Coordinates of C-alpha atoms in Angstrom, one line a residue:
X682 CA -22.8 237.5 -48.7
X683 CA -23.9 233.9 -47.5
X684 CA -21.0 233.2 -46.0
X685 CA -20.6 236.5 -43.9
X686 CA -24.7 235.5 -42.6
X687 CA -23.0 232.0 -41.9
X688 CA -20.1 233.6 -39.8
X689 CA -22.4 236.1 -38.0
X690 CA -24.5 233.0 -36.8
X691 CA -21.9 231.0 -35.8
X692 CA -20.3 234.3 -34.0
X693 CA -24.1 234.6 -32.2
X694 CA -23.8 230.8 -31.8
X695 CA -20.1 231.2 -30.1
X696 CA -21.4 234.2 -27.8
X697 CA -24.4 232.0 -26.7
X698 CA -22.1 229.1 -25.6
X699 CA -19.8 231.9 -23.3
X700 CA -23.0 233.0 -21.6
X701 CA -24.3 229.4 -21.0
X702 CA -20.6 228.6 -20.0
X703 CA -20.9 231.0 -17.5
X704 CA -24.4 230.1 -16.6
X705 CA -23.3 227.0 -15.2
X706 CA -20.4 228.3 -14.0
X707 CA -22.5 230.5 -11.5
X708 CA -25.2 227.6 -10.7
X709 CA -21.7 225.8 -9.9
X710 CA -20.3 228.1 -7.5
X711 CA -23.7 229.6 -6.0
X712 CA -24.8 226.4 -5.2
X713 CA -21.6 225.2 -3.4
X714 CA -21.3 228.7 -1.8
X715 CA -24.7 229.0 0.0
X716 CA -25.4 227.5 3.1
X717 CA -28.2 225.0 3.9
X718 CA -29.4 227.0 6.7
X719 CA -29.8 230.2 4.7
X720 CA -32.2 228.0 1.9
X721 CA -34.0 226.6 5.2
X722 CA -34.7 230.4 6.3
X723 CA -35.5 231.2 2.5
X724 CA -37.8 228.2 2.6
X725 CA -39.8 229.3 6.1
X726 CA -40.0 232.8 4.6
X727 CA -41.9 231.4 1.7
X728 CA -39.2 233.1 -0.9
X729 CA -40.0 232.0 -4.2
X730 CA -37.6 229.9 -5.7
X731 CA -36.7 228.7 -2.5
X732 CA -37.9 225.1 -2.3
X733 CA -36.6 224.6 -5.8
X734 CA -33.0 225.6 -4.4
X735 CA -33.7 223.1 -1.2
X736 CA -34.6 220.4 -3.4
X737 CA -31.3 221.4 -5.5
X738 CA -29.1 220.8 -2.4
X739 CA -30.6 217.8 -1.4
X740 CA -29.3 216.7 -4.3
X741 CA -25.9 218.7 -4.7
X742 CA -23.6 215.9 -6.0
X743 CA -26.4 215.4 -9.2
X744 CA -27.2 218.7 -10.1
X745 CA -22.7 219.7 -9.5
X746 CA -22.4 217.0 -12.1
X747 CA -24.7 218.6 -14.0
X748 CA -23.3 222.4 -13.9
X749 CA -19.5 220.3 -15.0
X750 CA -21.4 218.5 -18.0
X751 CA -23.1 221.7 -18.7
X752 CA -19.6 223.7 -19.1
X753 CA -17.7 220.8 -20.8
X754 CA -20.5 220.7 -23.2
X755 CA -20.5 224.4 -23.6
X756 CA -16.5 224.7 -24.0
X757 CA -16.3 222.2 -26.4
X758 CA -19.0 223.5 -28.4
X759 CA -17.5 227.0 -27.9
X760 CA -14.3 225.8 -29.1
X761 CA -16.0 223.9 -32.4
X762 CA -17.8 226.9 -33.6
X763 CA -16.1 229.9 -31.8
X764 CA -12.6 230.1 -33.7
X765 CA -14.0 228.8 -37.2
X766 CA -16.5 231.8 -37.4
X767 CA -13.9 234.6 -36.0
X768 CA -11.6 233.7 -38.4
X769 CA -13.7 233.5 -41.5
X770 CA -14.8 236.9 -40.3
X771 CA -11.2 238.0 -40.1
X772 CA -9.9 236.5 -43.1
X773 CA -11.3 239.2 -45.9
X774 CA -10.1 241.9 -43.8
X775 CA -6.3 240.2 -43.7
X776 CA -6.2 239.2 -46.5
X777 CA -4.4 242.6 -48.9
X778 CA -2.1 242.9 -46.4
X779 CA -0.9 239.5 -45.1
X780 CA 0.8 237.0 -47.7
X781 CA -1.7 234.5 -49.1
X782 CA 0.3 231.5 -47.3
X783 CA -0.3 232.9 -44.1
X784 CA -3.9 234.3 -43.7
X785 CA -5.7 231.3 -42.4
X786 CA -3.0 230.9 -40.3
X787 CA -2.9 234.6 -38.5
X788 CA -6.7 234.4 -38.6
X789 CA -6.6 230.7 -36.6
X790 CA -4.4 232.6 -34.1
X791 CA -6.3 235.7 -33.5
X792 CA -9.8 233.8 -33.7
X793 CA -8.3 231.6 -31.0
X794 CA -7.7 234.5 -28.7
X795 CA -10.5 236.3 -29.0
X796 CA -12.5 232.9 -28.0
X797 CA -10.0 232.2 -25.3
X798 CA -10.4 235.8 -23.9
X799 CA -14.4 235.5 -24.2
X800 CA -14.5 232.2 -22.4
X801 CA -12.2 232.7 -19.8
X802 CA -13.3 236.8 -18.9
X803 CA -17.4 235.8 -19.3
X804 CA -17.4 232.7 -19.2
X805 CA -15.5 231.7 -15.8
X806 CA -14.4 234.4 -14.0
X807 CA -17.0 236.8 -13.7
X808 CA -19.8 234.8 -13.1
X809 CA -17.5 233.1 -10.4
X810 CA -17.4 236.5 -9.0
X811 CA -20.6 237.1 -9.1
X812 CA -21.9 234.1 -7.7
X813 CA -19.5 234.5 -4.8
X814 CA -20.8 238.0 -4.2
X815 CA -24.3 237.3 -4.8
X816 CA -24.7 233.7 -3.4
X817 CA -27.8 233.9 -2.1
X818 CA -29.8 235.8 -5.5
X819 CA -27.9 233.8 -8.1
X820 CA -28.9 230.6 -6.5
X821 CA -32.6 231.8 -6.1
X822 CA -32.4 232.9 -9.7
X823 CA -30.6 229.4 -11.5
X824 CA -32.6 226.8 -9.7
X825 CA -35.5 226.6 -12.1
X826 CA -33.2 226.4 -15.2
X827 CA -30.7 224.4 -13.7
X828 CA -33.9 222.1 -12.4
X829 CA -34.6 221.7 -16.2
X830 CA -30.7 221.0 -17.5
X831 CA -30.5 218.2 -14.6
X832 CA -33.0 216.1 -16.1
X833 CA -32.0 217.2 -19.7
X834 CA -28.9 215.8 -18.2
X835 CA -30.1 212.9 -15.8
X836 CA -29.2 209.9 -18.6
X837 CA -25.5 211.2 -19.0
X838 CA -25.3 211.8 -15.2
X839 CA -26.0 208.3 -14.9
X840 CA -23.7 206.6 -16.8
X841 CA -20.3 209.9 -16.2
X842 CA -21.5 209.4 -12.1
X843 CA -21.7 205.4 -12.3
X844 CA -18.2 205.3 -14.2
X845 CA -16.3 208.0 -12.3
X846 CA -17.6 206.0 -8.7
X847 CA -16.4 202.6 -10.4
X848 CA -12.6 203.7 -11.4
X849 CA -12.4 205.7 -7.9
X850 CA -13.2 202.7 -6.1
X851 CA -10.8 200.8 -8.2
X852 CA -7.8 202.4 -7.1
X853 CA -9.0 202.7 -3.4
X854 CA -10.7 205.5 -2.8
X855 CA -14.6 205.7 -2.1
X856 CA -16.4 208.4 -3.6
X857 CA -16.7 211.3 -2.0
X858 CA -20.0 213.4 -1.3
X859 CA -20.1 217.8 -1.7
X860 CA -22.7 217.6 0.9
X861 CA -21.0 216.4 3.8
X862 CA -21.2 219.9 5.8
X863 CA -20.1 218.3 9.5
X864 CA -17.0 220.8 11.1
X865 CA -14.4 219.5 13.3
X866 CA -13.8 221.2 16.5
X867 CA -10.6 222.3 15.3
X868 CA -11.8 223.9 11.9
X869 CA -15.0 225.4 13.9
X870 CA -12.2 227.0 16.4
X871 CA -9.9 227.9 13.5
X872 CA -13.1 229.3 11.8
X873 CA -14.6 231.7 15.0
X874 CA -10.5 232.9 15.1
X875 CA -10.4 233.8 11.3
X876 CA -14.2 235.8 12.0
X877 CA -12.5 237.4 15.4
X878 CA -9.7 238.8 13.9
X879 CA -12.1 240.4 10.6
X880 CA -13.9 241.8 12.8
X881 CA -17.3 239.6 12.0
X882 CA -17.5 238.3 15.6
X883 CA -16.4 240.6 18.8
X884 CA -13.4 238.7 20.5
X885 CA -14.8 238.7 23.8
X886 CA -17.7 236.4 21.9
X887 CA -14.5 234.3 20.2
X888 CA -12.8 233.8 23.5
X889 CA -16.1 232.7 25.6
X890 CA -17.1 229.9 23.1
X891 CA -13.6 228.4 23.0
X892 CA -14.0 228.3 26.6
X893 CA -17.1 226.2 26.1
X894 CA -15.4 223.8 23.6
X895 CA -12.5 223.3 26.1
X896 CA -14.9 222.9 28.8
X897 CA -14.9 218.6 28.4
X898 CA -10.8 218.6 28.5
X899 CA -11.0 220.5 31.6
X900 CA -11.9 219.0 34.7
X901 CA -12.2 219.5 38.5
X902 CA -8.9 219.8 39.9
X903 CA -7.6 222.4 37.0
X904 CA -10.5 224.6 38.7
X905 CA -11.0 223.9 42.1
X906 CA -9.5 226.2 44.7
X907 CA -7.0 224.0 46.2
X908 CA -7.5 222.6 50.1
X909 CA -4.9 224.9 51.6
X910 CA -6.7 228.1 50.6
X911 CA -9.5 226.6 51.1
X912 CA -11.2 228.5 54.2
X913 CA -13.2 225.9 56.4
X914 CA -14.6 225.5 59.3
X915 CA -14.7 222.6 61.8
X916 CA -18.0 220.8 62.8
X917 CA -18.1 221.8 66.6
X918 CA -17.3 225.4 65.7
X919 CA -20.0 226.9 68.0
X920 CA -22.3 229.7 66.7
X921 CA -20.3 232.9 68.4
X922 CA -17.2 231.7 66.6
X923 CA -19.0 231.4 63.4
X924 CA -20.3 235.0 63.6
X925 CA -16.4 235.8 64.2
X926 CA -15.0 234.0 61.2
X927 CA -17.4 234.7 58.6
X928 CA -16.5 238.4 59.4
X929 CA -12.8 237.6 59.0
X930 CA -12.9 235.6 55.7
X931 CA -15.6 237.3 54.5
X932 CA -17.1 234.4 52.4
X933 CA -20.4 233.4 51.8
X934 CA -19.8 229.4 52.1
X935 CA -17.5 227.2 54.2
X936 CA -16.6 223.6 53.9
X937 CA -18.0 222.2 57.1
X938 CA -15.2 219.8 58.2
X939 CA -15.0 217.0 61.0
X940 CA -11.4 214.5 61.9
X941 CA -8.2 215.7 63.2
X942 CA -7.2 216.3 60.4
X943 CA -9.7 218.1 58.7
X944 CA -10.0 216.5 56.1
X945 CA -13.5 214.8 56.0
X946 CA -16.0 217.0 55.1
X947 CA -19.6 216.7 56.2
X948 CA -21.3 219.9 54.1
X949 CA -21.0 223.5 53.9
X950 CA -22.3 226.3 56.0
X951 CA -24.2 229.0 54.1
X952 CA -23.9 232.7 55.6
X953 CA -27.9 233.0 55.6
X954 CA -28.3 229.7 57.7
X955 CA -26.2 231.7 60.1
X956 CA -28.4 234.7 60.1
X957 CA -31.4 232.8 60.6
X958 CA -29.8 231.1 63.2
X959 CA -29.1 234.6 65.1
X960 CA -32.7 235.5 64.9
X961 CA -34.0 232.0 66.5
X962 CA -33.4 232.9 70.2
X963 CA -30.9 230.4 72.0
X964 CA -27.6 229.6 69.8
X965 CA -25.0 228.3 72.7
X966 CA -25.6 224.9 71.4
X967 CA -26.2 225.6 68.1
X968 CA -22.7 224.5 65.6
X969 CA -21.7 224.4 62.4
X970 CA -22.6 220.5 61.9
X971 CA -26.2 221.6 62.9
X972 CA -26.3 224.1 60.0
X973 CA -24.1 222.0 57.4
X974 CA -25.9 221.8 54.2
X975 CA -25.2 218.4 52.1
X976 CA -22.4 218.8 50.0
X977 CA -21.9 217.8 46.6
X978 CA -18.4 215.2 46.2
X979 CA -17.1 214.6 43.1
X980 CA -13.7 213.1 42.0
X981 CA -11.1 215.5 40.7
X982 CA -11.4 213.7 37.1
X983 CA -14.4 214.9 36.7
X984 CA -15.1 217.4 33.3
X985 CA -16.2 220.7 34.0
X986 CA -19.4 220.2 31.6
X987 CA -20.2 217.1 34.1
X988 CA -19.6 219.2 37.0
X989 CA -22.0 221.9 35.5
X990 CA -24.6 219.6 34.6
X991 CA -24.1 218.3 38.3
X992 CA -24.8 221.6 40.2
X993 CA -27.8 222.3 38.0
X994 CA -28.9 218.9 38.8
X995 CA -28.6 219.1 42.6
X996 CA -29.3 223.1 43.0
X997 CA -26.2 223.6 44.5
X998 CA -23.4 226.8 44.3
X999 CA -20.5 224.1 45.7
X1000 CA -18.7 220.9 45.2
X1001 CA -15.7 219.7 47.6
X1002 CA -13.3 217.8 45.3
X1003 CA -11.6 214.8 46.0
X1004 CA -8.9 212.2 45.1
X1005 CA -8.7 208.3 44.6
X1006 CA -8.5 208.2 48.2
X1007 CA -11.4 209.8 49.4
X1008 CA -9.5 212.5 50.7
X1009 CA -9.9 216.8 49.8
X1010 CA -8.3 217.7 47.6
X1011 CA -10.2 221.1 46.9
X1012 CA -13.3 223.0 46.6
X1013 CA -15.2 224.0 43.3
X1014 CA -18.0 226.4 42.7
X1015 CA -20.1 227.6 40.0
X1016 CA -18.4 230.8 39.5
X1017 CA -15.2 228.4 39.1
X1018 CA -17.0 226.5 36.0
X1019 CA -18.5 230.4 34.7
X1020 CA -14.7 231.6 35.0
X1021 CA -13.1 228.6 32.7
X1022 CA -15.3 230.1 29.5
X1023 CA -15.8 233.7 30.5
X1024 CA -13.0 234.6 32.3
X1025 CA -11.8 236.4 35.4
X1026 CA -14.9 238.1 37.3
X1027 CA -14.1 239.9 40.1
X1028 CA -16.3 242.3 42.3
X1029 CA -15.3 245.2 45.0
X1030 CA -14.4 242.4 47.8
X1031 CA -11.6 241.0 45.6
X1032 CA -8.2 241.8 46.4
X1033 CA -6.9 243.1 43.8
X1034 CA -2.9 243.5 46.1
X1035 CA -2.3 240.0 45.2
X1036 CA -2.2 240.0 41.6
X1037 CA 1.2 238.2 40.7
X1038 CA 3.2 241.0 38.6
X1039 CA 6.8 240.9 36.8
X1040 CA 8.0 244.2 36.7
X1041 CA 11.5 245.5 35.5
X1042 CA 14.2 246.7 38.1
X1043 CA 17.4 248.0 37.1
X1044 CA 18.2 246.1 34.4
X1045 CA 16.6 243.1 35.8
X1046 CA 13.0 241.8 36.0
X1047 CA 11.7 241.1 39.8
X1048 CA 8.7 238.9 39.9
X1049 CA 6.3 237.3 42.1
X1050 CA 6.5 233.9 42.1
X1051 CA 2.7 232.8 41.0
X1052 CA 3.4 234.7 38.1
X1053 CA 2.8 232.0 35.3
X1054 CA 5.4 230.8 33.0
X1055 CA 3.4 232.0 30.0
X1056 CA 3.2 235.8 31.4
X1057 CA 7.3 235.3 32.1
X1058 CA 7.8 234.2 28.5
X1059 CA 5.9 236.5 27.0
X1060 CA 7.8 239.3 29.0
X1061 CA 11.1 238.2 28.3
X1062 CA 10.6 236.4 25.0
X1063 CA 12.3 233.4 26.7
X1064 CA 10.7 229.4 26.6
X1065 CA 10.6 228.4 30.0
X1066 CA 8.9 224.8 30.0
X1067 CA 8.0 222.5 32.8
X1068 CA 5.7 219.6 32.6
X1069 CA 4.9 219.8 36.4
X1070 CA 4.6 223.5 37.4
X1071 CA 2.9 226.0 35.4
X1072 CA 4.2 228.8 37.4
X1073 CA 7.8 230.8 37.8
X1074 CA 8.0 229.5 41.7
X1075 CA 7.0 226.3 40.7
X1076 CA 10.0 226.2 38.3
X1077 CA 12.2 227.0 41.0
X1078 CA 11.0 225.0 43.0
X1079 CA 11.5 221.7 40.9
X1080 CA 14.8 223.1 39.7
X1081 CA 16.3 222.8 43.6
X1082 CA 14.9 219.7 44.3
X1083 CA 13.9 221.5 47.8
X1084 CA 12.5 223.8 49.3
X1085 CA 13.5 227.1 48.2
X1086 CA 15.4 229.5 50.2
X1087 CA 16.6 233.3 50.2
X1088 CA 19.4 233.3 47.6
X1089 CA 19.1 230.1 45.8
X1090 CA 19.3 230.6 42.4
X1091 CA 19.0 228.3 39.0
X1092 CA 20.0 229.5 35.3
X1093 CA 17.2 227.9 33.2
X1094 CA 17.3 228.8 29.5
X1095 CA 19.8 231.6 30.2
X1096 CA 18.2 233.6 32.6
X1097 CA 19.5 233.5 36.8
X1098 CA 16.6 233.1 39.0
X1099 CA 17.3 234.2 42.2
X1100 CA 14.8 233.7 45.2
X1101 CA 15.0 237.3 46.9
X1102 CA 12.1 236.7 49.5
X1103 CA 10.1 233.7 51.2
X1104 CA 7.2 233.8 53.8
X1105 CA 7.1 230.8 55.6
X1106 CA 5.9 227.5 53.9
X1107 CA 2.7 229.5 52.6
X1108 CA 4.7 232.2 50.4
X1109 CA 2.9 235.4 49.6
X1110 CA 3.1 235.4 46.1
X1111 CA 0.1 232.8 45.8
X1112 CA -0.6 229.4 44.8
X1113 CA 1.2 228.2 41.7
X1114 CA -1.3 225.9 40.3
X1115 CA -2.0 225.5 36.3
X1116 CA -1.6 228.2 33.5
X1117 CA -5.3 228.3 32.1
X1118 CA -4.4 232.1 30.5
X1119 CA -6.6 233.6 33.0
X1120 CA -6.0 234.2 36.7
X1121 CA -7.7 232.4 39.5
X1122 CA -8.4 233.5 42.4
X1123 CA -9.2 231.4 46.2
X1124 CA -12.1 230.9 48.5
X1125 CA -14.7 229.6 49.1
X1126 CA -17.2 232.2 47.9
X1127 CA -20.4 231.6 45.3
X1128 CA -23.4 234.6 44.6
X1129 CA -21.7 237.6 46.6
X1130 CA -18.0 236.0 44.9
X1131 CA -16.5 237.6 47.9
X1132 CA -13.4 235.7 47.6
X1133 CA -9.1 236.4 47.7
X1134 CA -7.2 235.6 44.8
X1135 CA -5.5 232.7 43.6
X1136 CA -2.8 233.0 41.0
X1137 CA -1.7 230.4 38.5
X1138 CA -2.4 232.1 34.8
X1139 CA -2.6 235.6 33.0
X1140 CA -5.2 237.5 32.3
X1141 CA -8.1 237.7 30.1
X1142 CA -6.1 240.3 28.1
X1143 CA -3.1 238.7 28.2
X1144 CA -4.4 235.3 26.9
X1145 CA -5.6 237.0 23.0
X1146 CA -1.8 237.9 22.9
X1147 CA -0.6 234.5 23.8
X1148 CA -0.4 231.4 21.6
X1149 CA -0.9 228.1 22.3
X1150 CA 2.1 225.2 22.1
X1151 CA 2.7 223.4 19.5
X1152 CA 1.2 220.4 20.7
X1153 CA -1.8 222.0 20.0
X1154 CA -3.8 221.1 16.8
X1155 CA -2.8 224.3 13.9
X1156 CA -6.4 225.0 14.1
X1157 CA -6.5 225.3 18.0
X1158 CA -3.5 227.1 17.8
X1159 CA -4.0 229.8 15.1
X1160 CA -6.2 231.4 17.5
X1161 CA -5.1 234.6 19.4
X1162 CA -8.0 234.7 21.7
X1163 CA -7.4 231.8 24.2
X1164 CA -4.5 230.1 25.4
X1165 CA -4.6 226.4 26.3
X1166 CA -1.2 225.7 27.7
X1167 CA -2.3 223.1 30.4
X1168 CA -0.2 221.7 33.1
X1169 CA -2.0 219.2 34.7
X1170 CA -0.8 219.0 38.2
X1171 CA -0.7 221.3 41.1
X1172 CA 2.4 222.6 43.2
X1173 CA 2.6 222.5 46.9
X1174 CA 2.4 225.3 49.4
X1175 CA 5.7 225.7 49.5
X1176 CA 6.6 225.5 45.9
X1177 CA 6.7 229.3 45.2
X1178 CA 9.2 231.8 46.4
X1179 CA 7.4 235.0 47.0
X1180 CA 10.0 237.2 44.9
X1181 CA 12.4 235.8 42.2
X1182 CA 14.7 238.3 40.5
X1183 CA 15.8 237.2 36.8
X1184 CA 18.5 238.3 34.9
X1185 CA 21.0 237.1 32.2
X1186 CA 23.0 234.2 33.1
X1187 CA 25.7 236.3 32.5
X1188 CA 25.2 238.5 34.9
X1189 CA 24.3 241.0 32.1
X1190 CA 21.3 243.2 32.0
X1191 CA 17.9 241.9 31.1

């Protein structure tokens, strides 16, 4: 009879040890899986238990070590008392039925799996579950204890902590802290993609804050709208004249320009200068150098966040870019800077003919020639790659060496391109530019945006179906929401063929 009492306690003794196992199991995981900012919210909100749990992460490393002590001590004393009392409790029942040789034998083996089953079921994996689940309550809830058990503790922690930090250092490597919470950029990035696709974050949210992380490895000249399309207006330009080609272009800023070449520029004209300029009675001698506005200059090197920080600095809509050599190279607005993290925005004065398109033709695929090299891979699942051009006319282009002319073709990667149509040295497809995996469009516009197109990328859409290269860090590029394939220099005027037919090298269908 004494020894049955002595095996029940030992039994209540073994079932105490799984649930403290599992206690510090829990304070392990719930302390590791909360987030500082959620205690700090807890702590403004006066939630008791709260500043117990703050002063518990302040000092994650000791009270970690204390949860591991805590479940070594608990294991091994699990492990001391647990199989013993099963298997005295076992062995009376065993024993008519099992040879006497054997008994403590088949009772050491089933006592060992009932503790094994206890410890790992409820006494690791559940209240790793739970604490998962329930971060935020479970860590609320263990603080005080665990408070207590971490001084209980503190001697042992000591000497394990001071021992464990000596042999680490030893072999080379310092120790290592749990509460070193600093993200990269990529693992924020790969983060935001991973709560985009769950369904935690809307896309269009994703997509507009990787445009602000890329926003210091883009600069000027990837968003500028380059000189040719630029539309400007020379400094003598009287005021009739002006009337005349603000109608035409239908912009609400111009580049005022002075040389022969037109090339220096001395400010911009805004459209309501001009208006208050009709209403002030004599304007035969009145010019656009009288109403030029300074102008902004800043290097085409220049970041985008730089730029940004510029025109809020200044109070200005416009910046003319330009080279090492003083000379323009382009024009940059705000709506530019806006575009590279939001996207396209377009209005009802946007043209929206002059979107470059690849459509299929009779077995073949007929495309403008702006269309981007990213759009024309995706089409036709082929890897066209050029470190210059970021466009399909650009490719052409720096295939021929020249020029290109009605019926010159190249085979790149298997495919024929074949230049179907030109216009002029200013072709109609658009300007080739960089692939940012949006579209951009040209002029000179800011506020009203009432500008023309310009064509070097795809869409908004289209950039959450394509992927980045693979020079792109895996966290970067595990995102479907933006692309970054970045050529960094711009074709000429007459770099793109206005149509380019592709088919099979072959000559087979596409």
């Amino acid at each position: 009879m004494v020894d049955i009492v002595v095996s029940l306690g030992r039994v209540l003794a073994a079932l105490f040890l799984v649930v403290l196992n599992g206690f510090f199991v829990a304070s392990e995981f719930a302390f590791v899986r909360i987030r500082s900012t959620a205690v700090d919210r807890m702590v403004e909100n006066g939630r008791a238990g709260a500043a117990t749990l703050r002063d518990a992460l302040d000092s994650l490393d000791d009270y970690l070590a204390a949860t591991q002590l805590g479940i070594t001590v608990a294991s091994l004393g699990l492990g001391w008392i647990g199989e013993p009392a099963v298997a005295a409790l076992i062995e009376p029942v065993l024993a008519p039925v099992v040879p006497p040789g054997t008994v403590h034998l088949v009772a050491f083996g089933i006592g060992f799996s009932v503790i094994t089953f206890l410890h790992v079921v409820f006494g690791e994996l559940a209240p790793k579950t739970i604490a998962i689940a329930e971060a935020e309550r479970l860590a609320l809830l263990v603080a005080p204890p665990m408070k207590f058990f971490y001084y209980l503790f503190l001697p042992g922690l000591v000497v394990f902590n001071g021992t464990a930090n000596w042999f680490t250092r030893a072999i080379g490597i310092p120790p290592a802290s749990e509460t070193e919470e600093t993200l990269s950029e990529e693992e924020i990035l790969l983060i935001l993609s991973r709560a985009g696709e769950e369904g935690d974050v809307d896309a269009d949210e994703v997509s507009m804050i990787e445009g602000v992380f890329e926003l210091d490895d883009v600069t000027a000249r990837d968003v500028m709208v380059p000189q040719p399309n630029v539309a400007t207006v020379p400094a003598d330009t009287p005021l009739p004249e002006l009337r005349t080609r603000t109608v035409e272009h239908g912009h609400t800023r111009y580049p005022v320009v002075d040389g022969d070449a037109g090339e220096e520029v001395v400010g911009y004209l805004d459209v309501k200068d001009l208006l208050r300029a009709d209403e002030s009675g004599d304007t035969t001698a009145v010019t656009a150098g009288d109403l030029a506005r300074e102008m902004p200059m800043v290097p085409e090197t220049t970041p985008v966040d730089d730029l940004l920080a510029e025109f809020q600095t200044q109070q200005r809509q416009m910046a003319a870019v330009i080279d090492e050599w003083g000379t323009l190279e382009g024009v940059v607005t705000v709506e530019d800077v806006v575009e590279a993290v939001v996207g396209d925005l377009q209005d009802d004065f946007d043209d929206h003919a002059q979107e470059p398109s690849i459509q299929r033709r009779n077995g073949e695929y007929v495309a403008d020639g702006a269309v981007a090299l990213a759009t024309v891979n995706d089409t036709l699942g082929a890897d066209f790659e050029n470190a210059t051009y970021g466009t399909l006319g650009g490719l052409v282009f720096d295939r021929l060496g020249r020029p290109p002319e009605i019926g010159d073709a190249v085979t790149v990667d298997g495919y024929r391109l074949e230049v179907e149509a030109v216009d002029g040295a200013r072709p109609r497809g658009g300007w080739p530019g960089r692939v940012r995996g949006r579209r951009r469009r040209v002029g000179v516009t800011a506020g009203a945006r009432n500008r023309a197109h310009r064509h070097d990328g795809t869409s908004r859409g289209d950039r959450r179906a394509s992927h980045s290269p693979a020079s792109m860090s895996s966290a970067a590029s595990a995102s479907p929401y933006r692309s970054r394939a970045v050529s960094k220099n711009y074709a000429r005027p007459y770099e793109t063929p206005t149509t380019v037919s592709v088919t099979l090298a072959g000559g087979e269908q596409a």
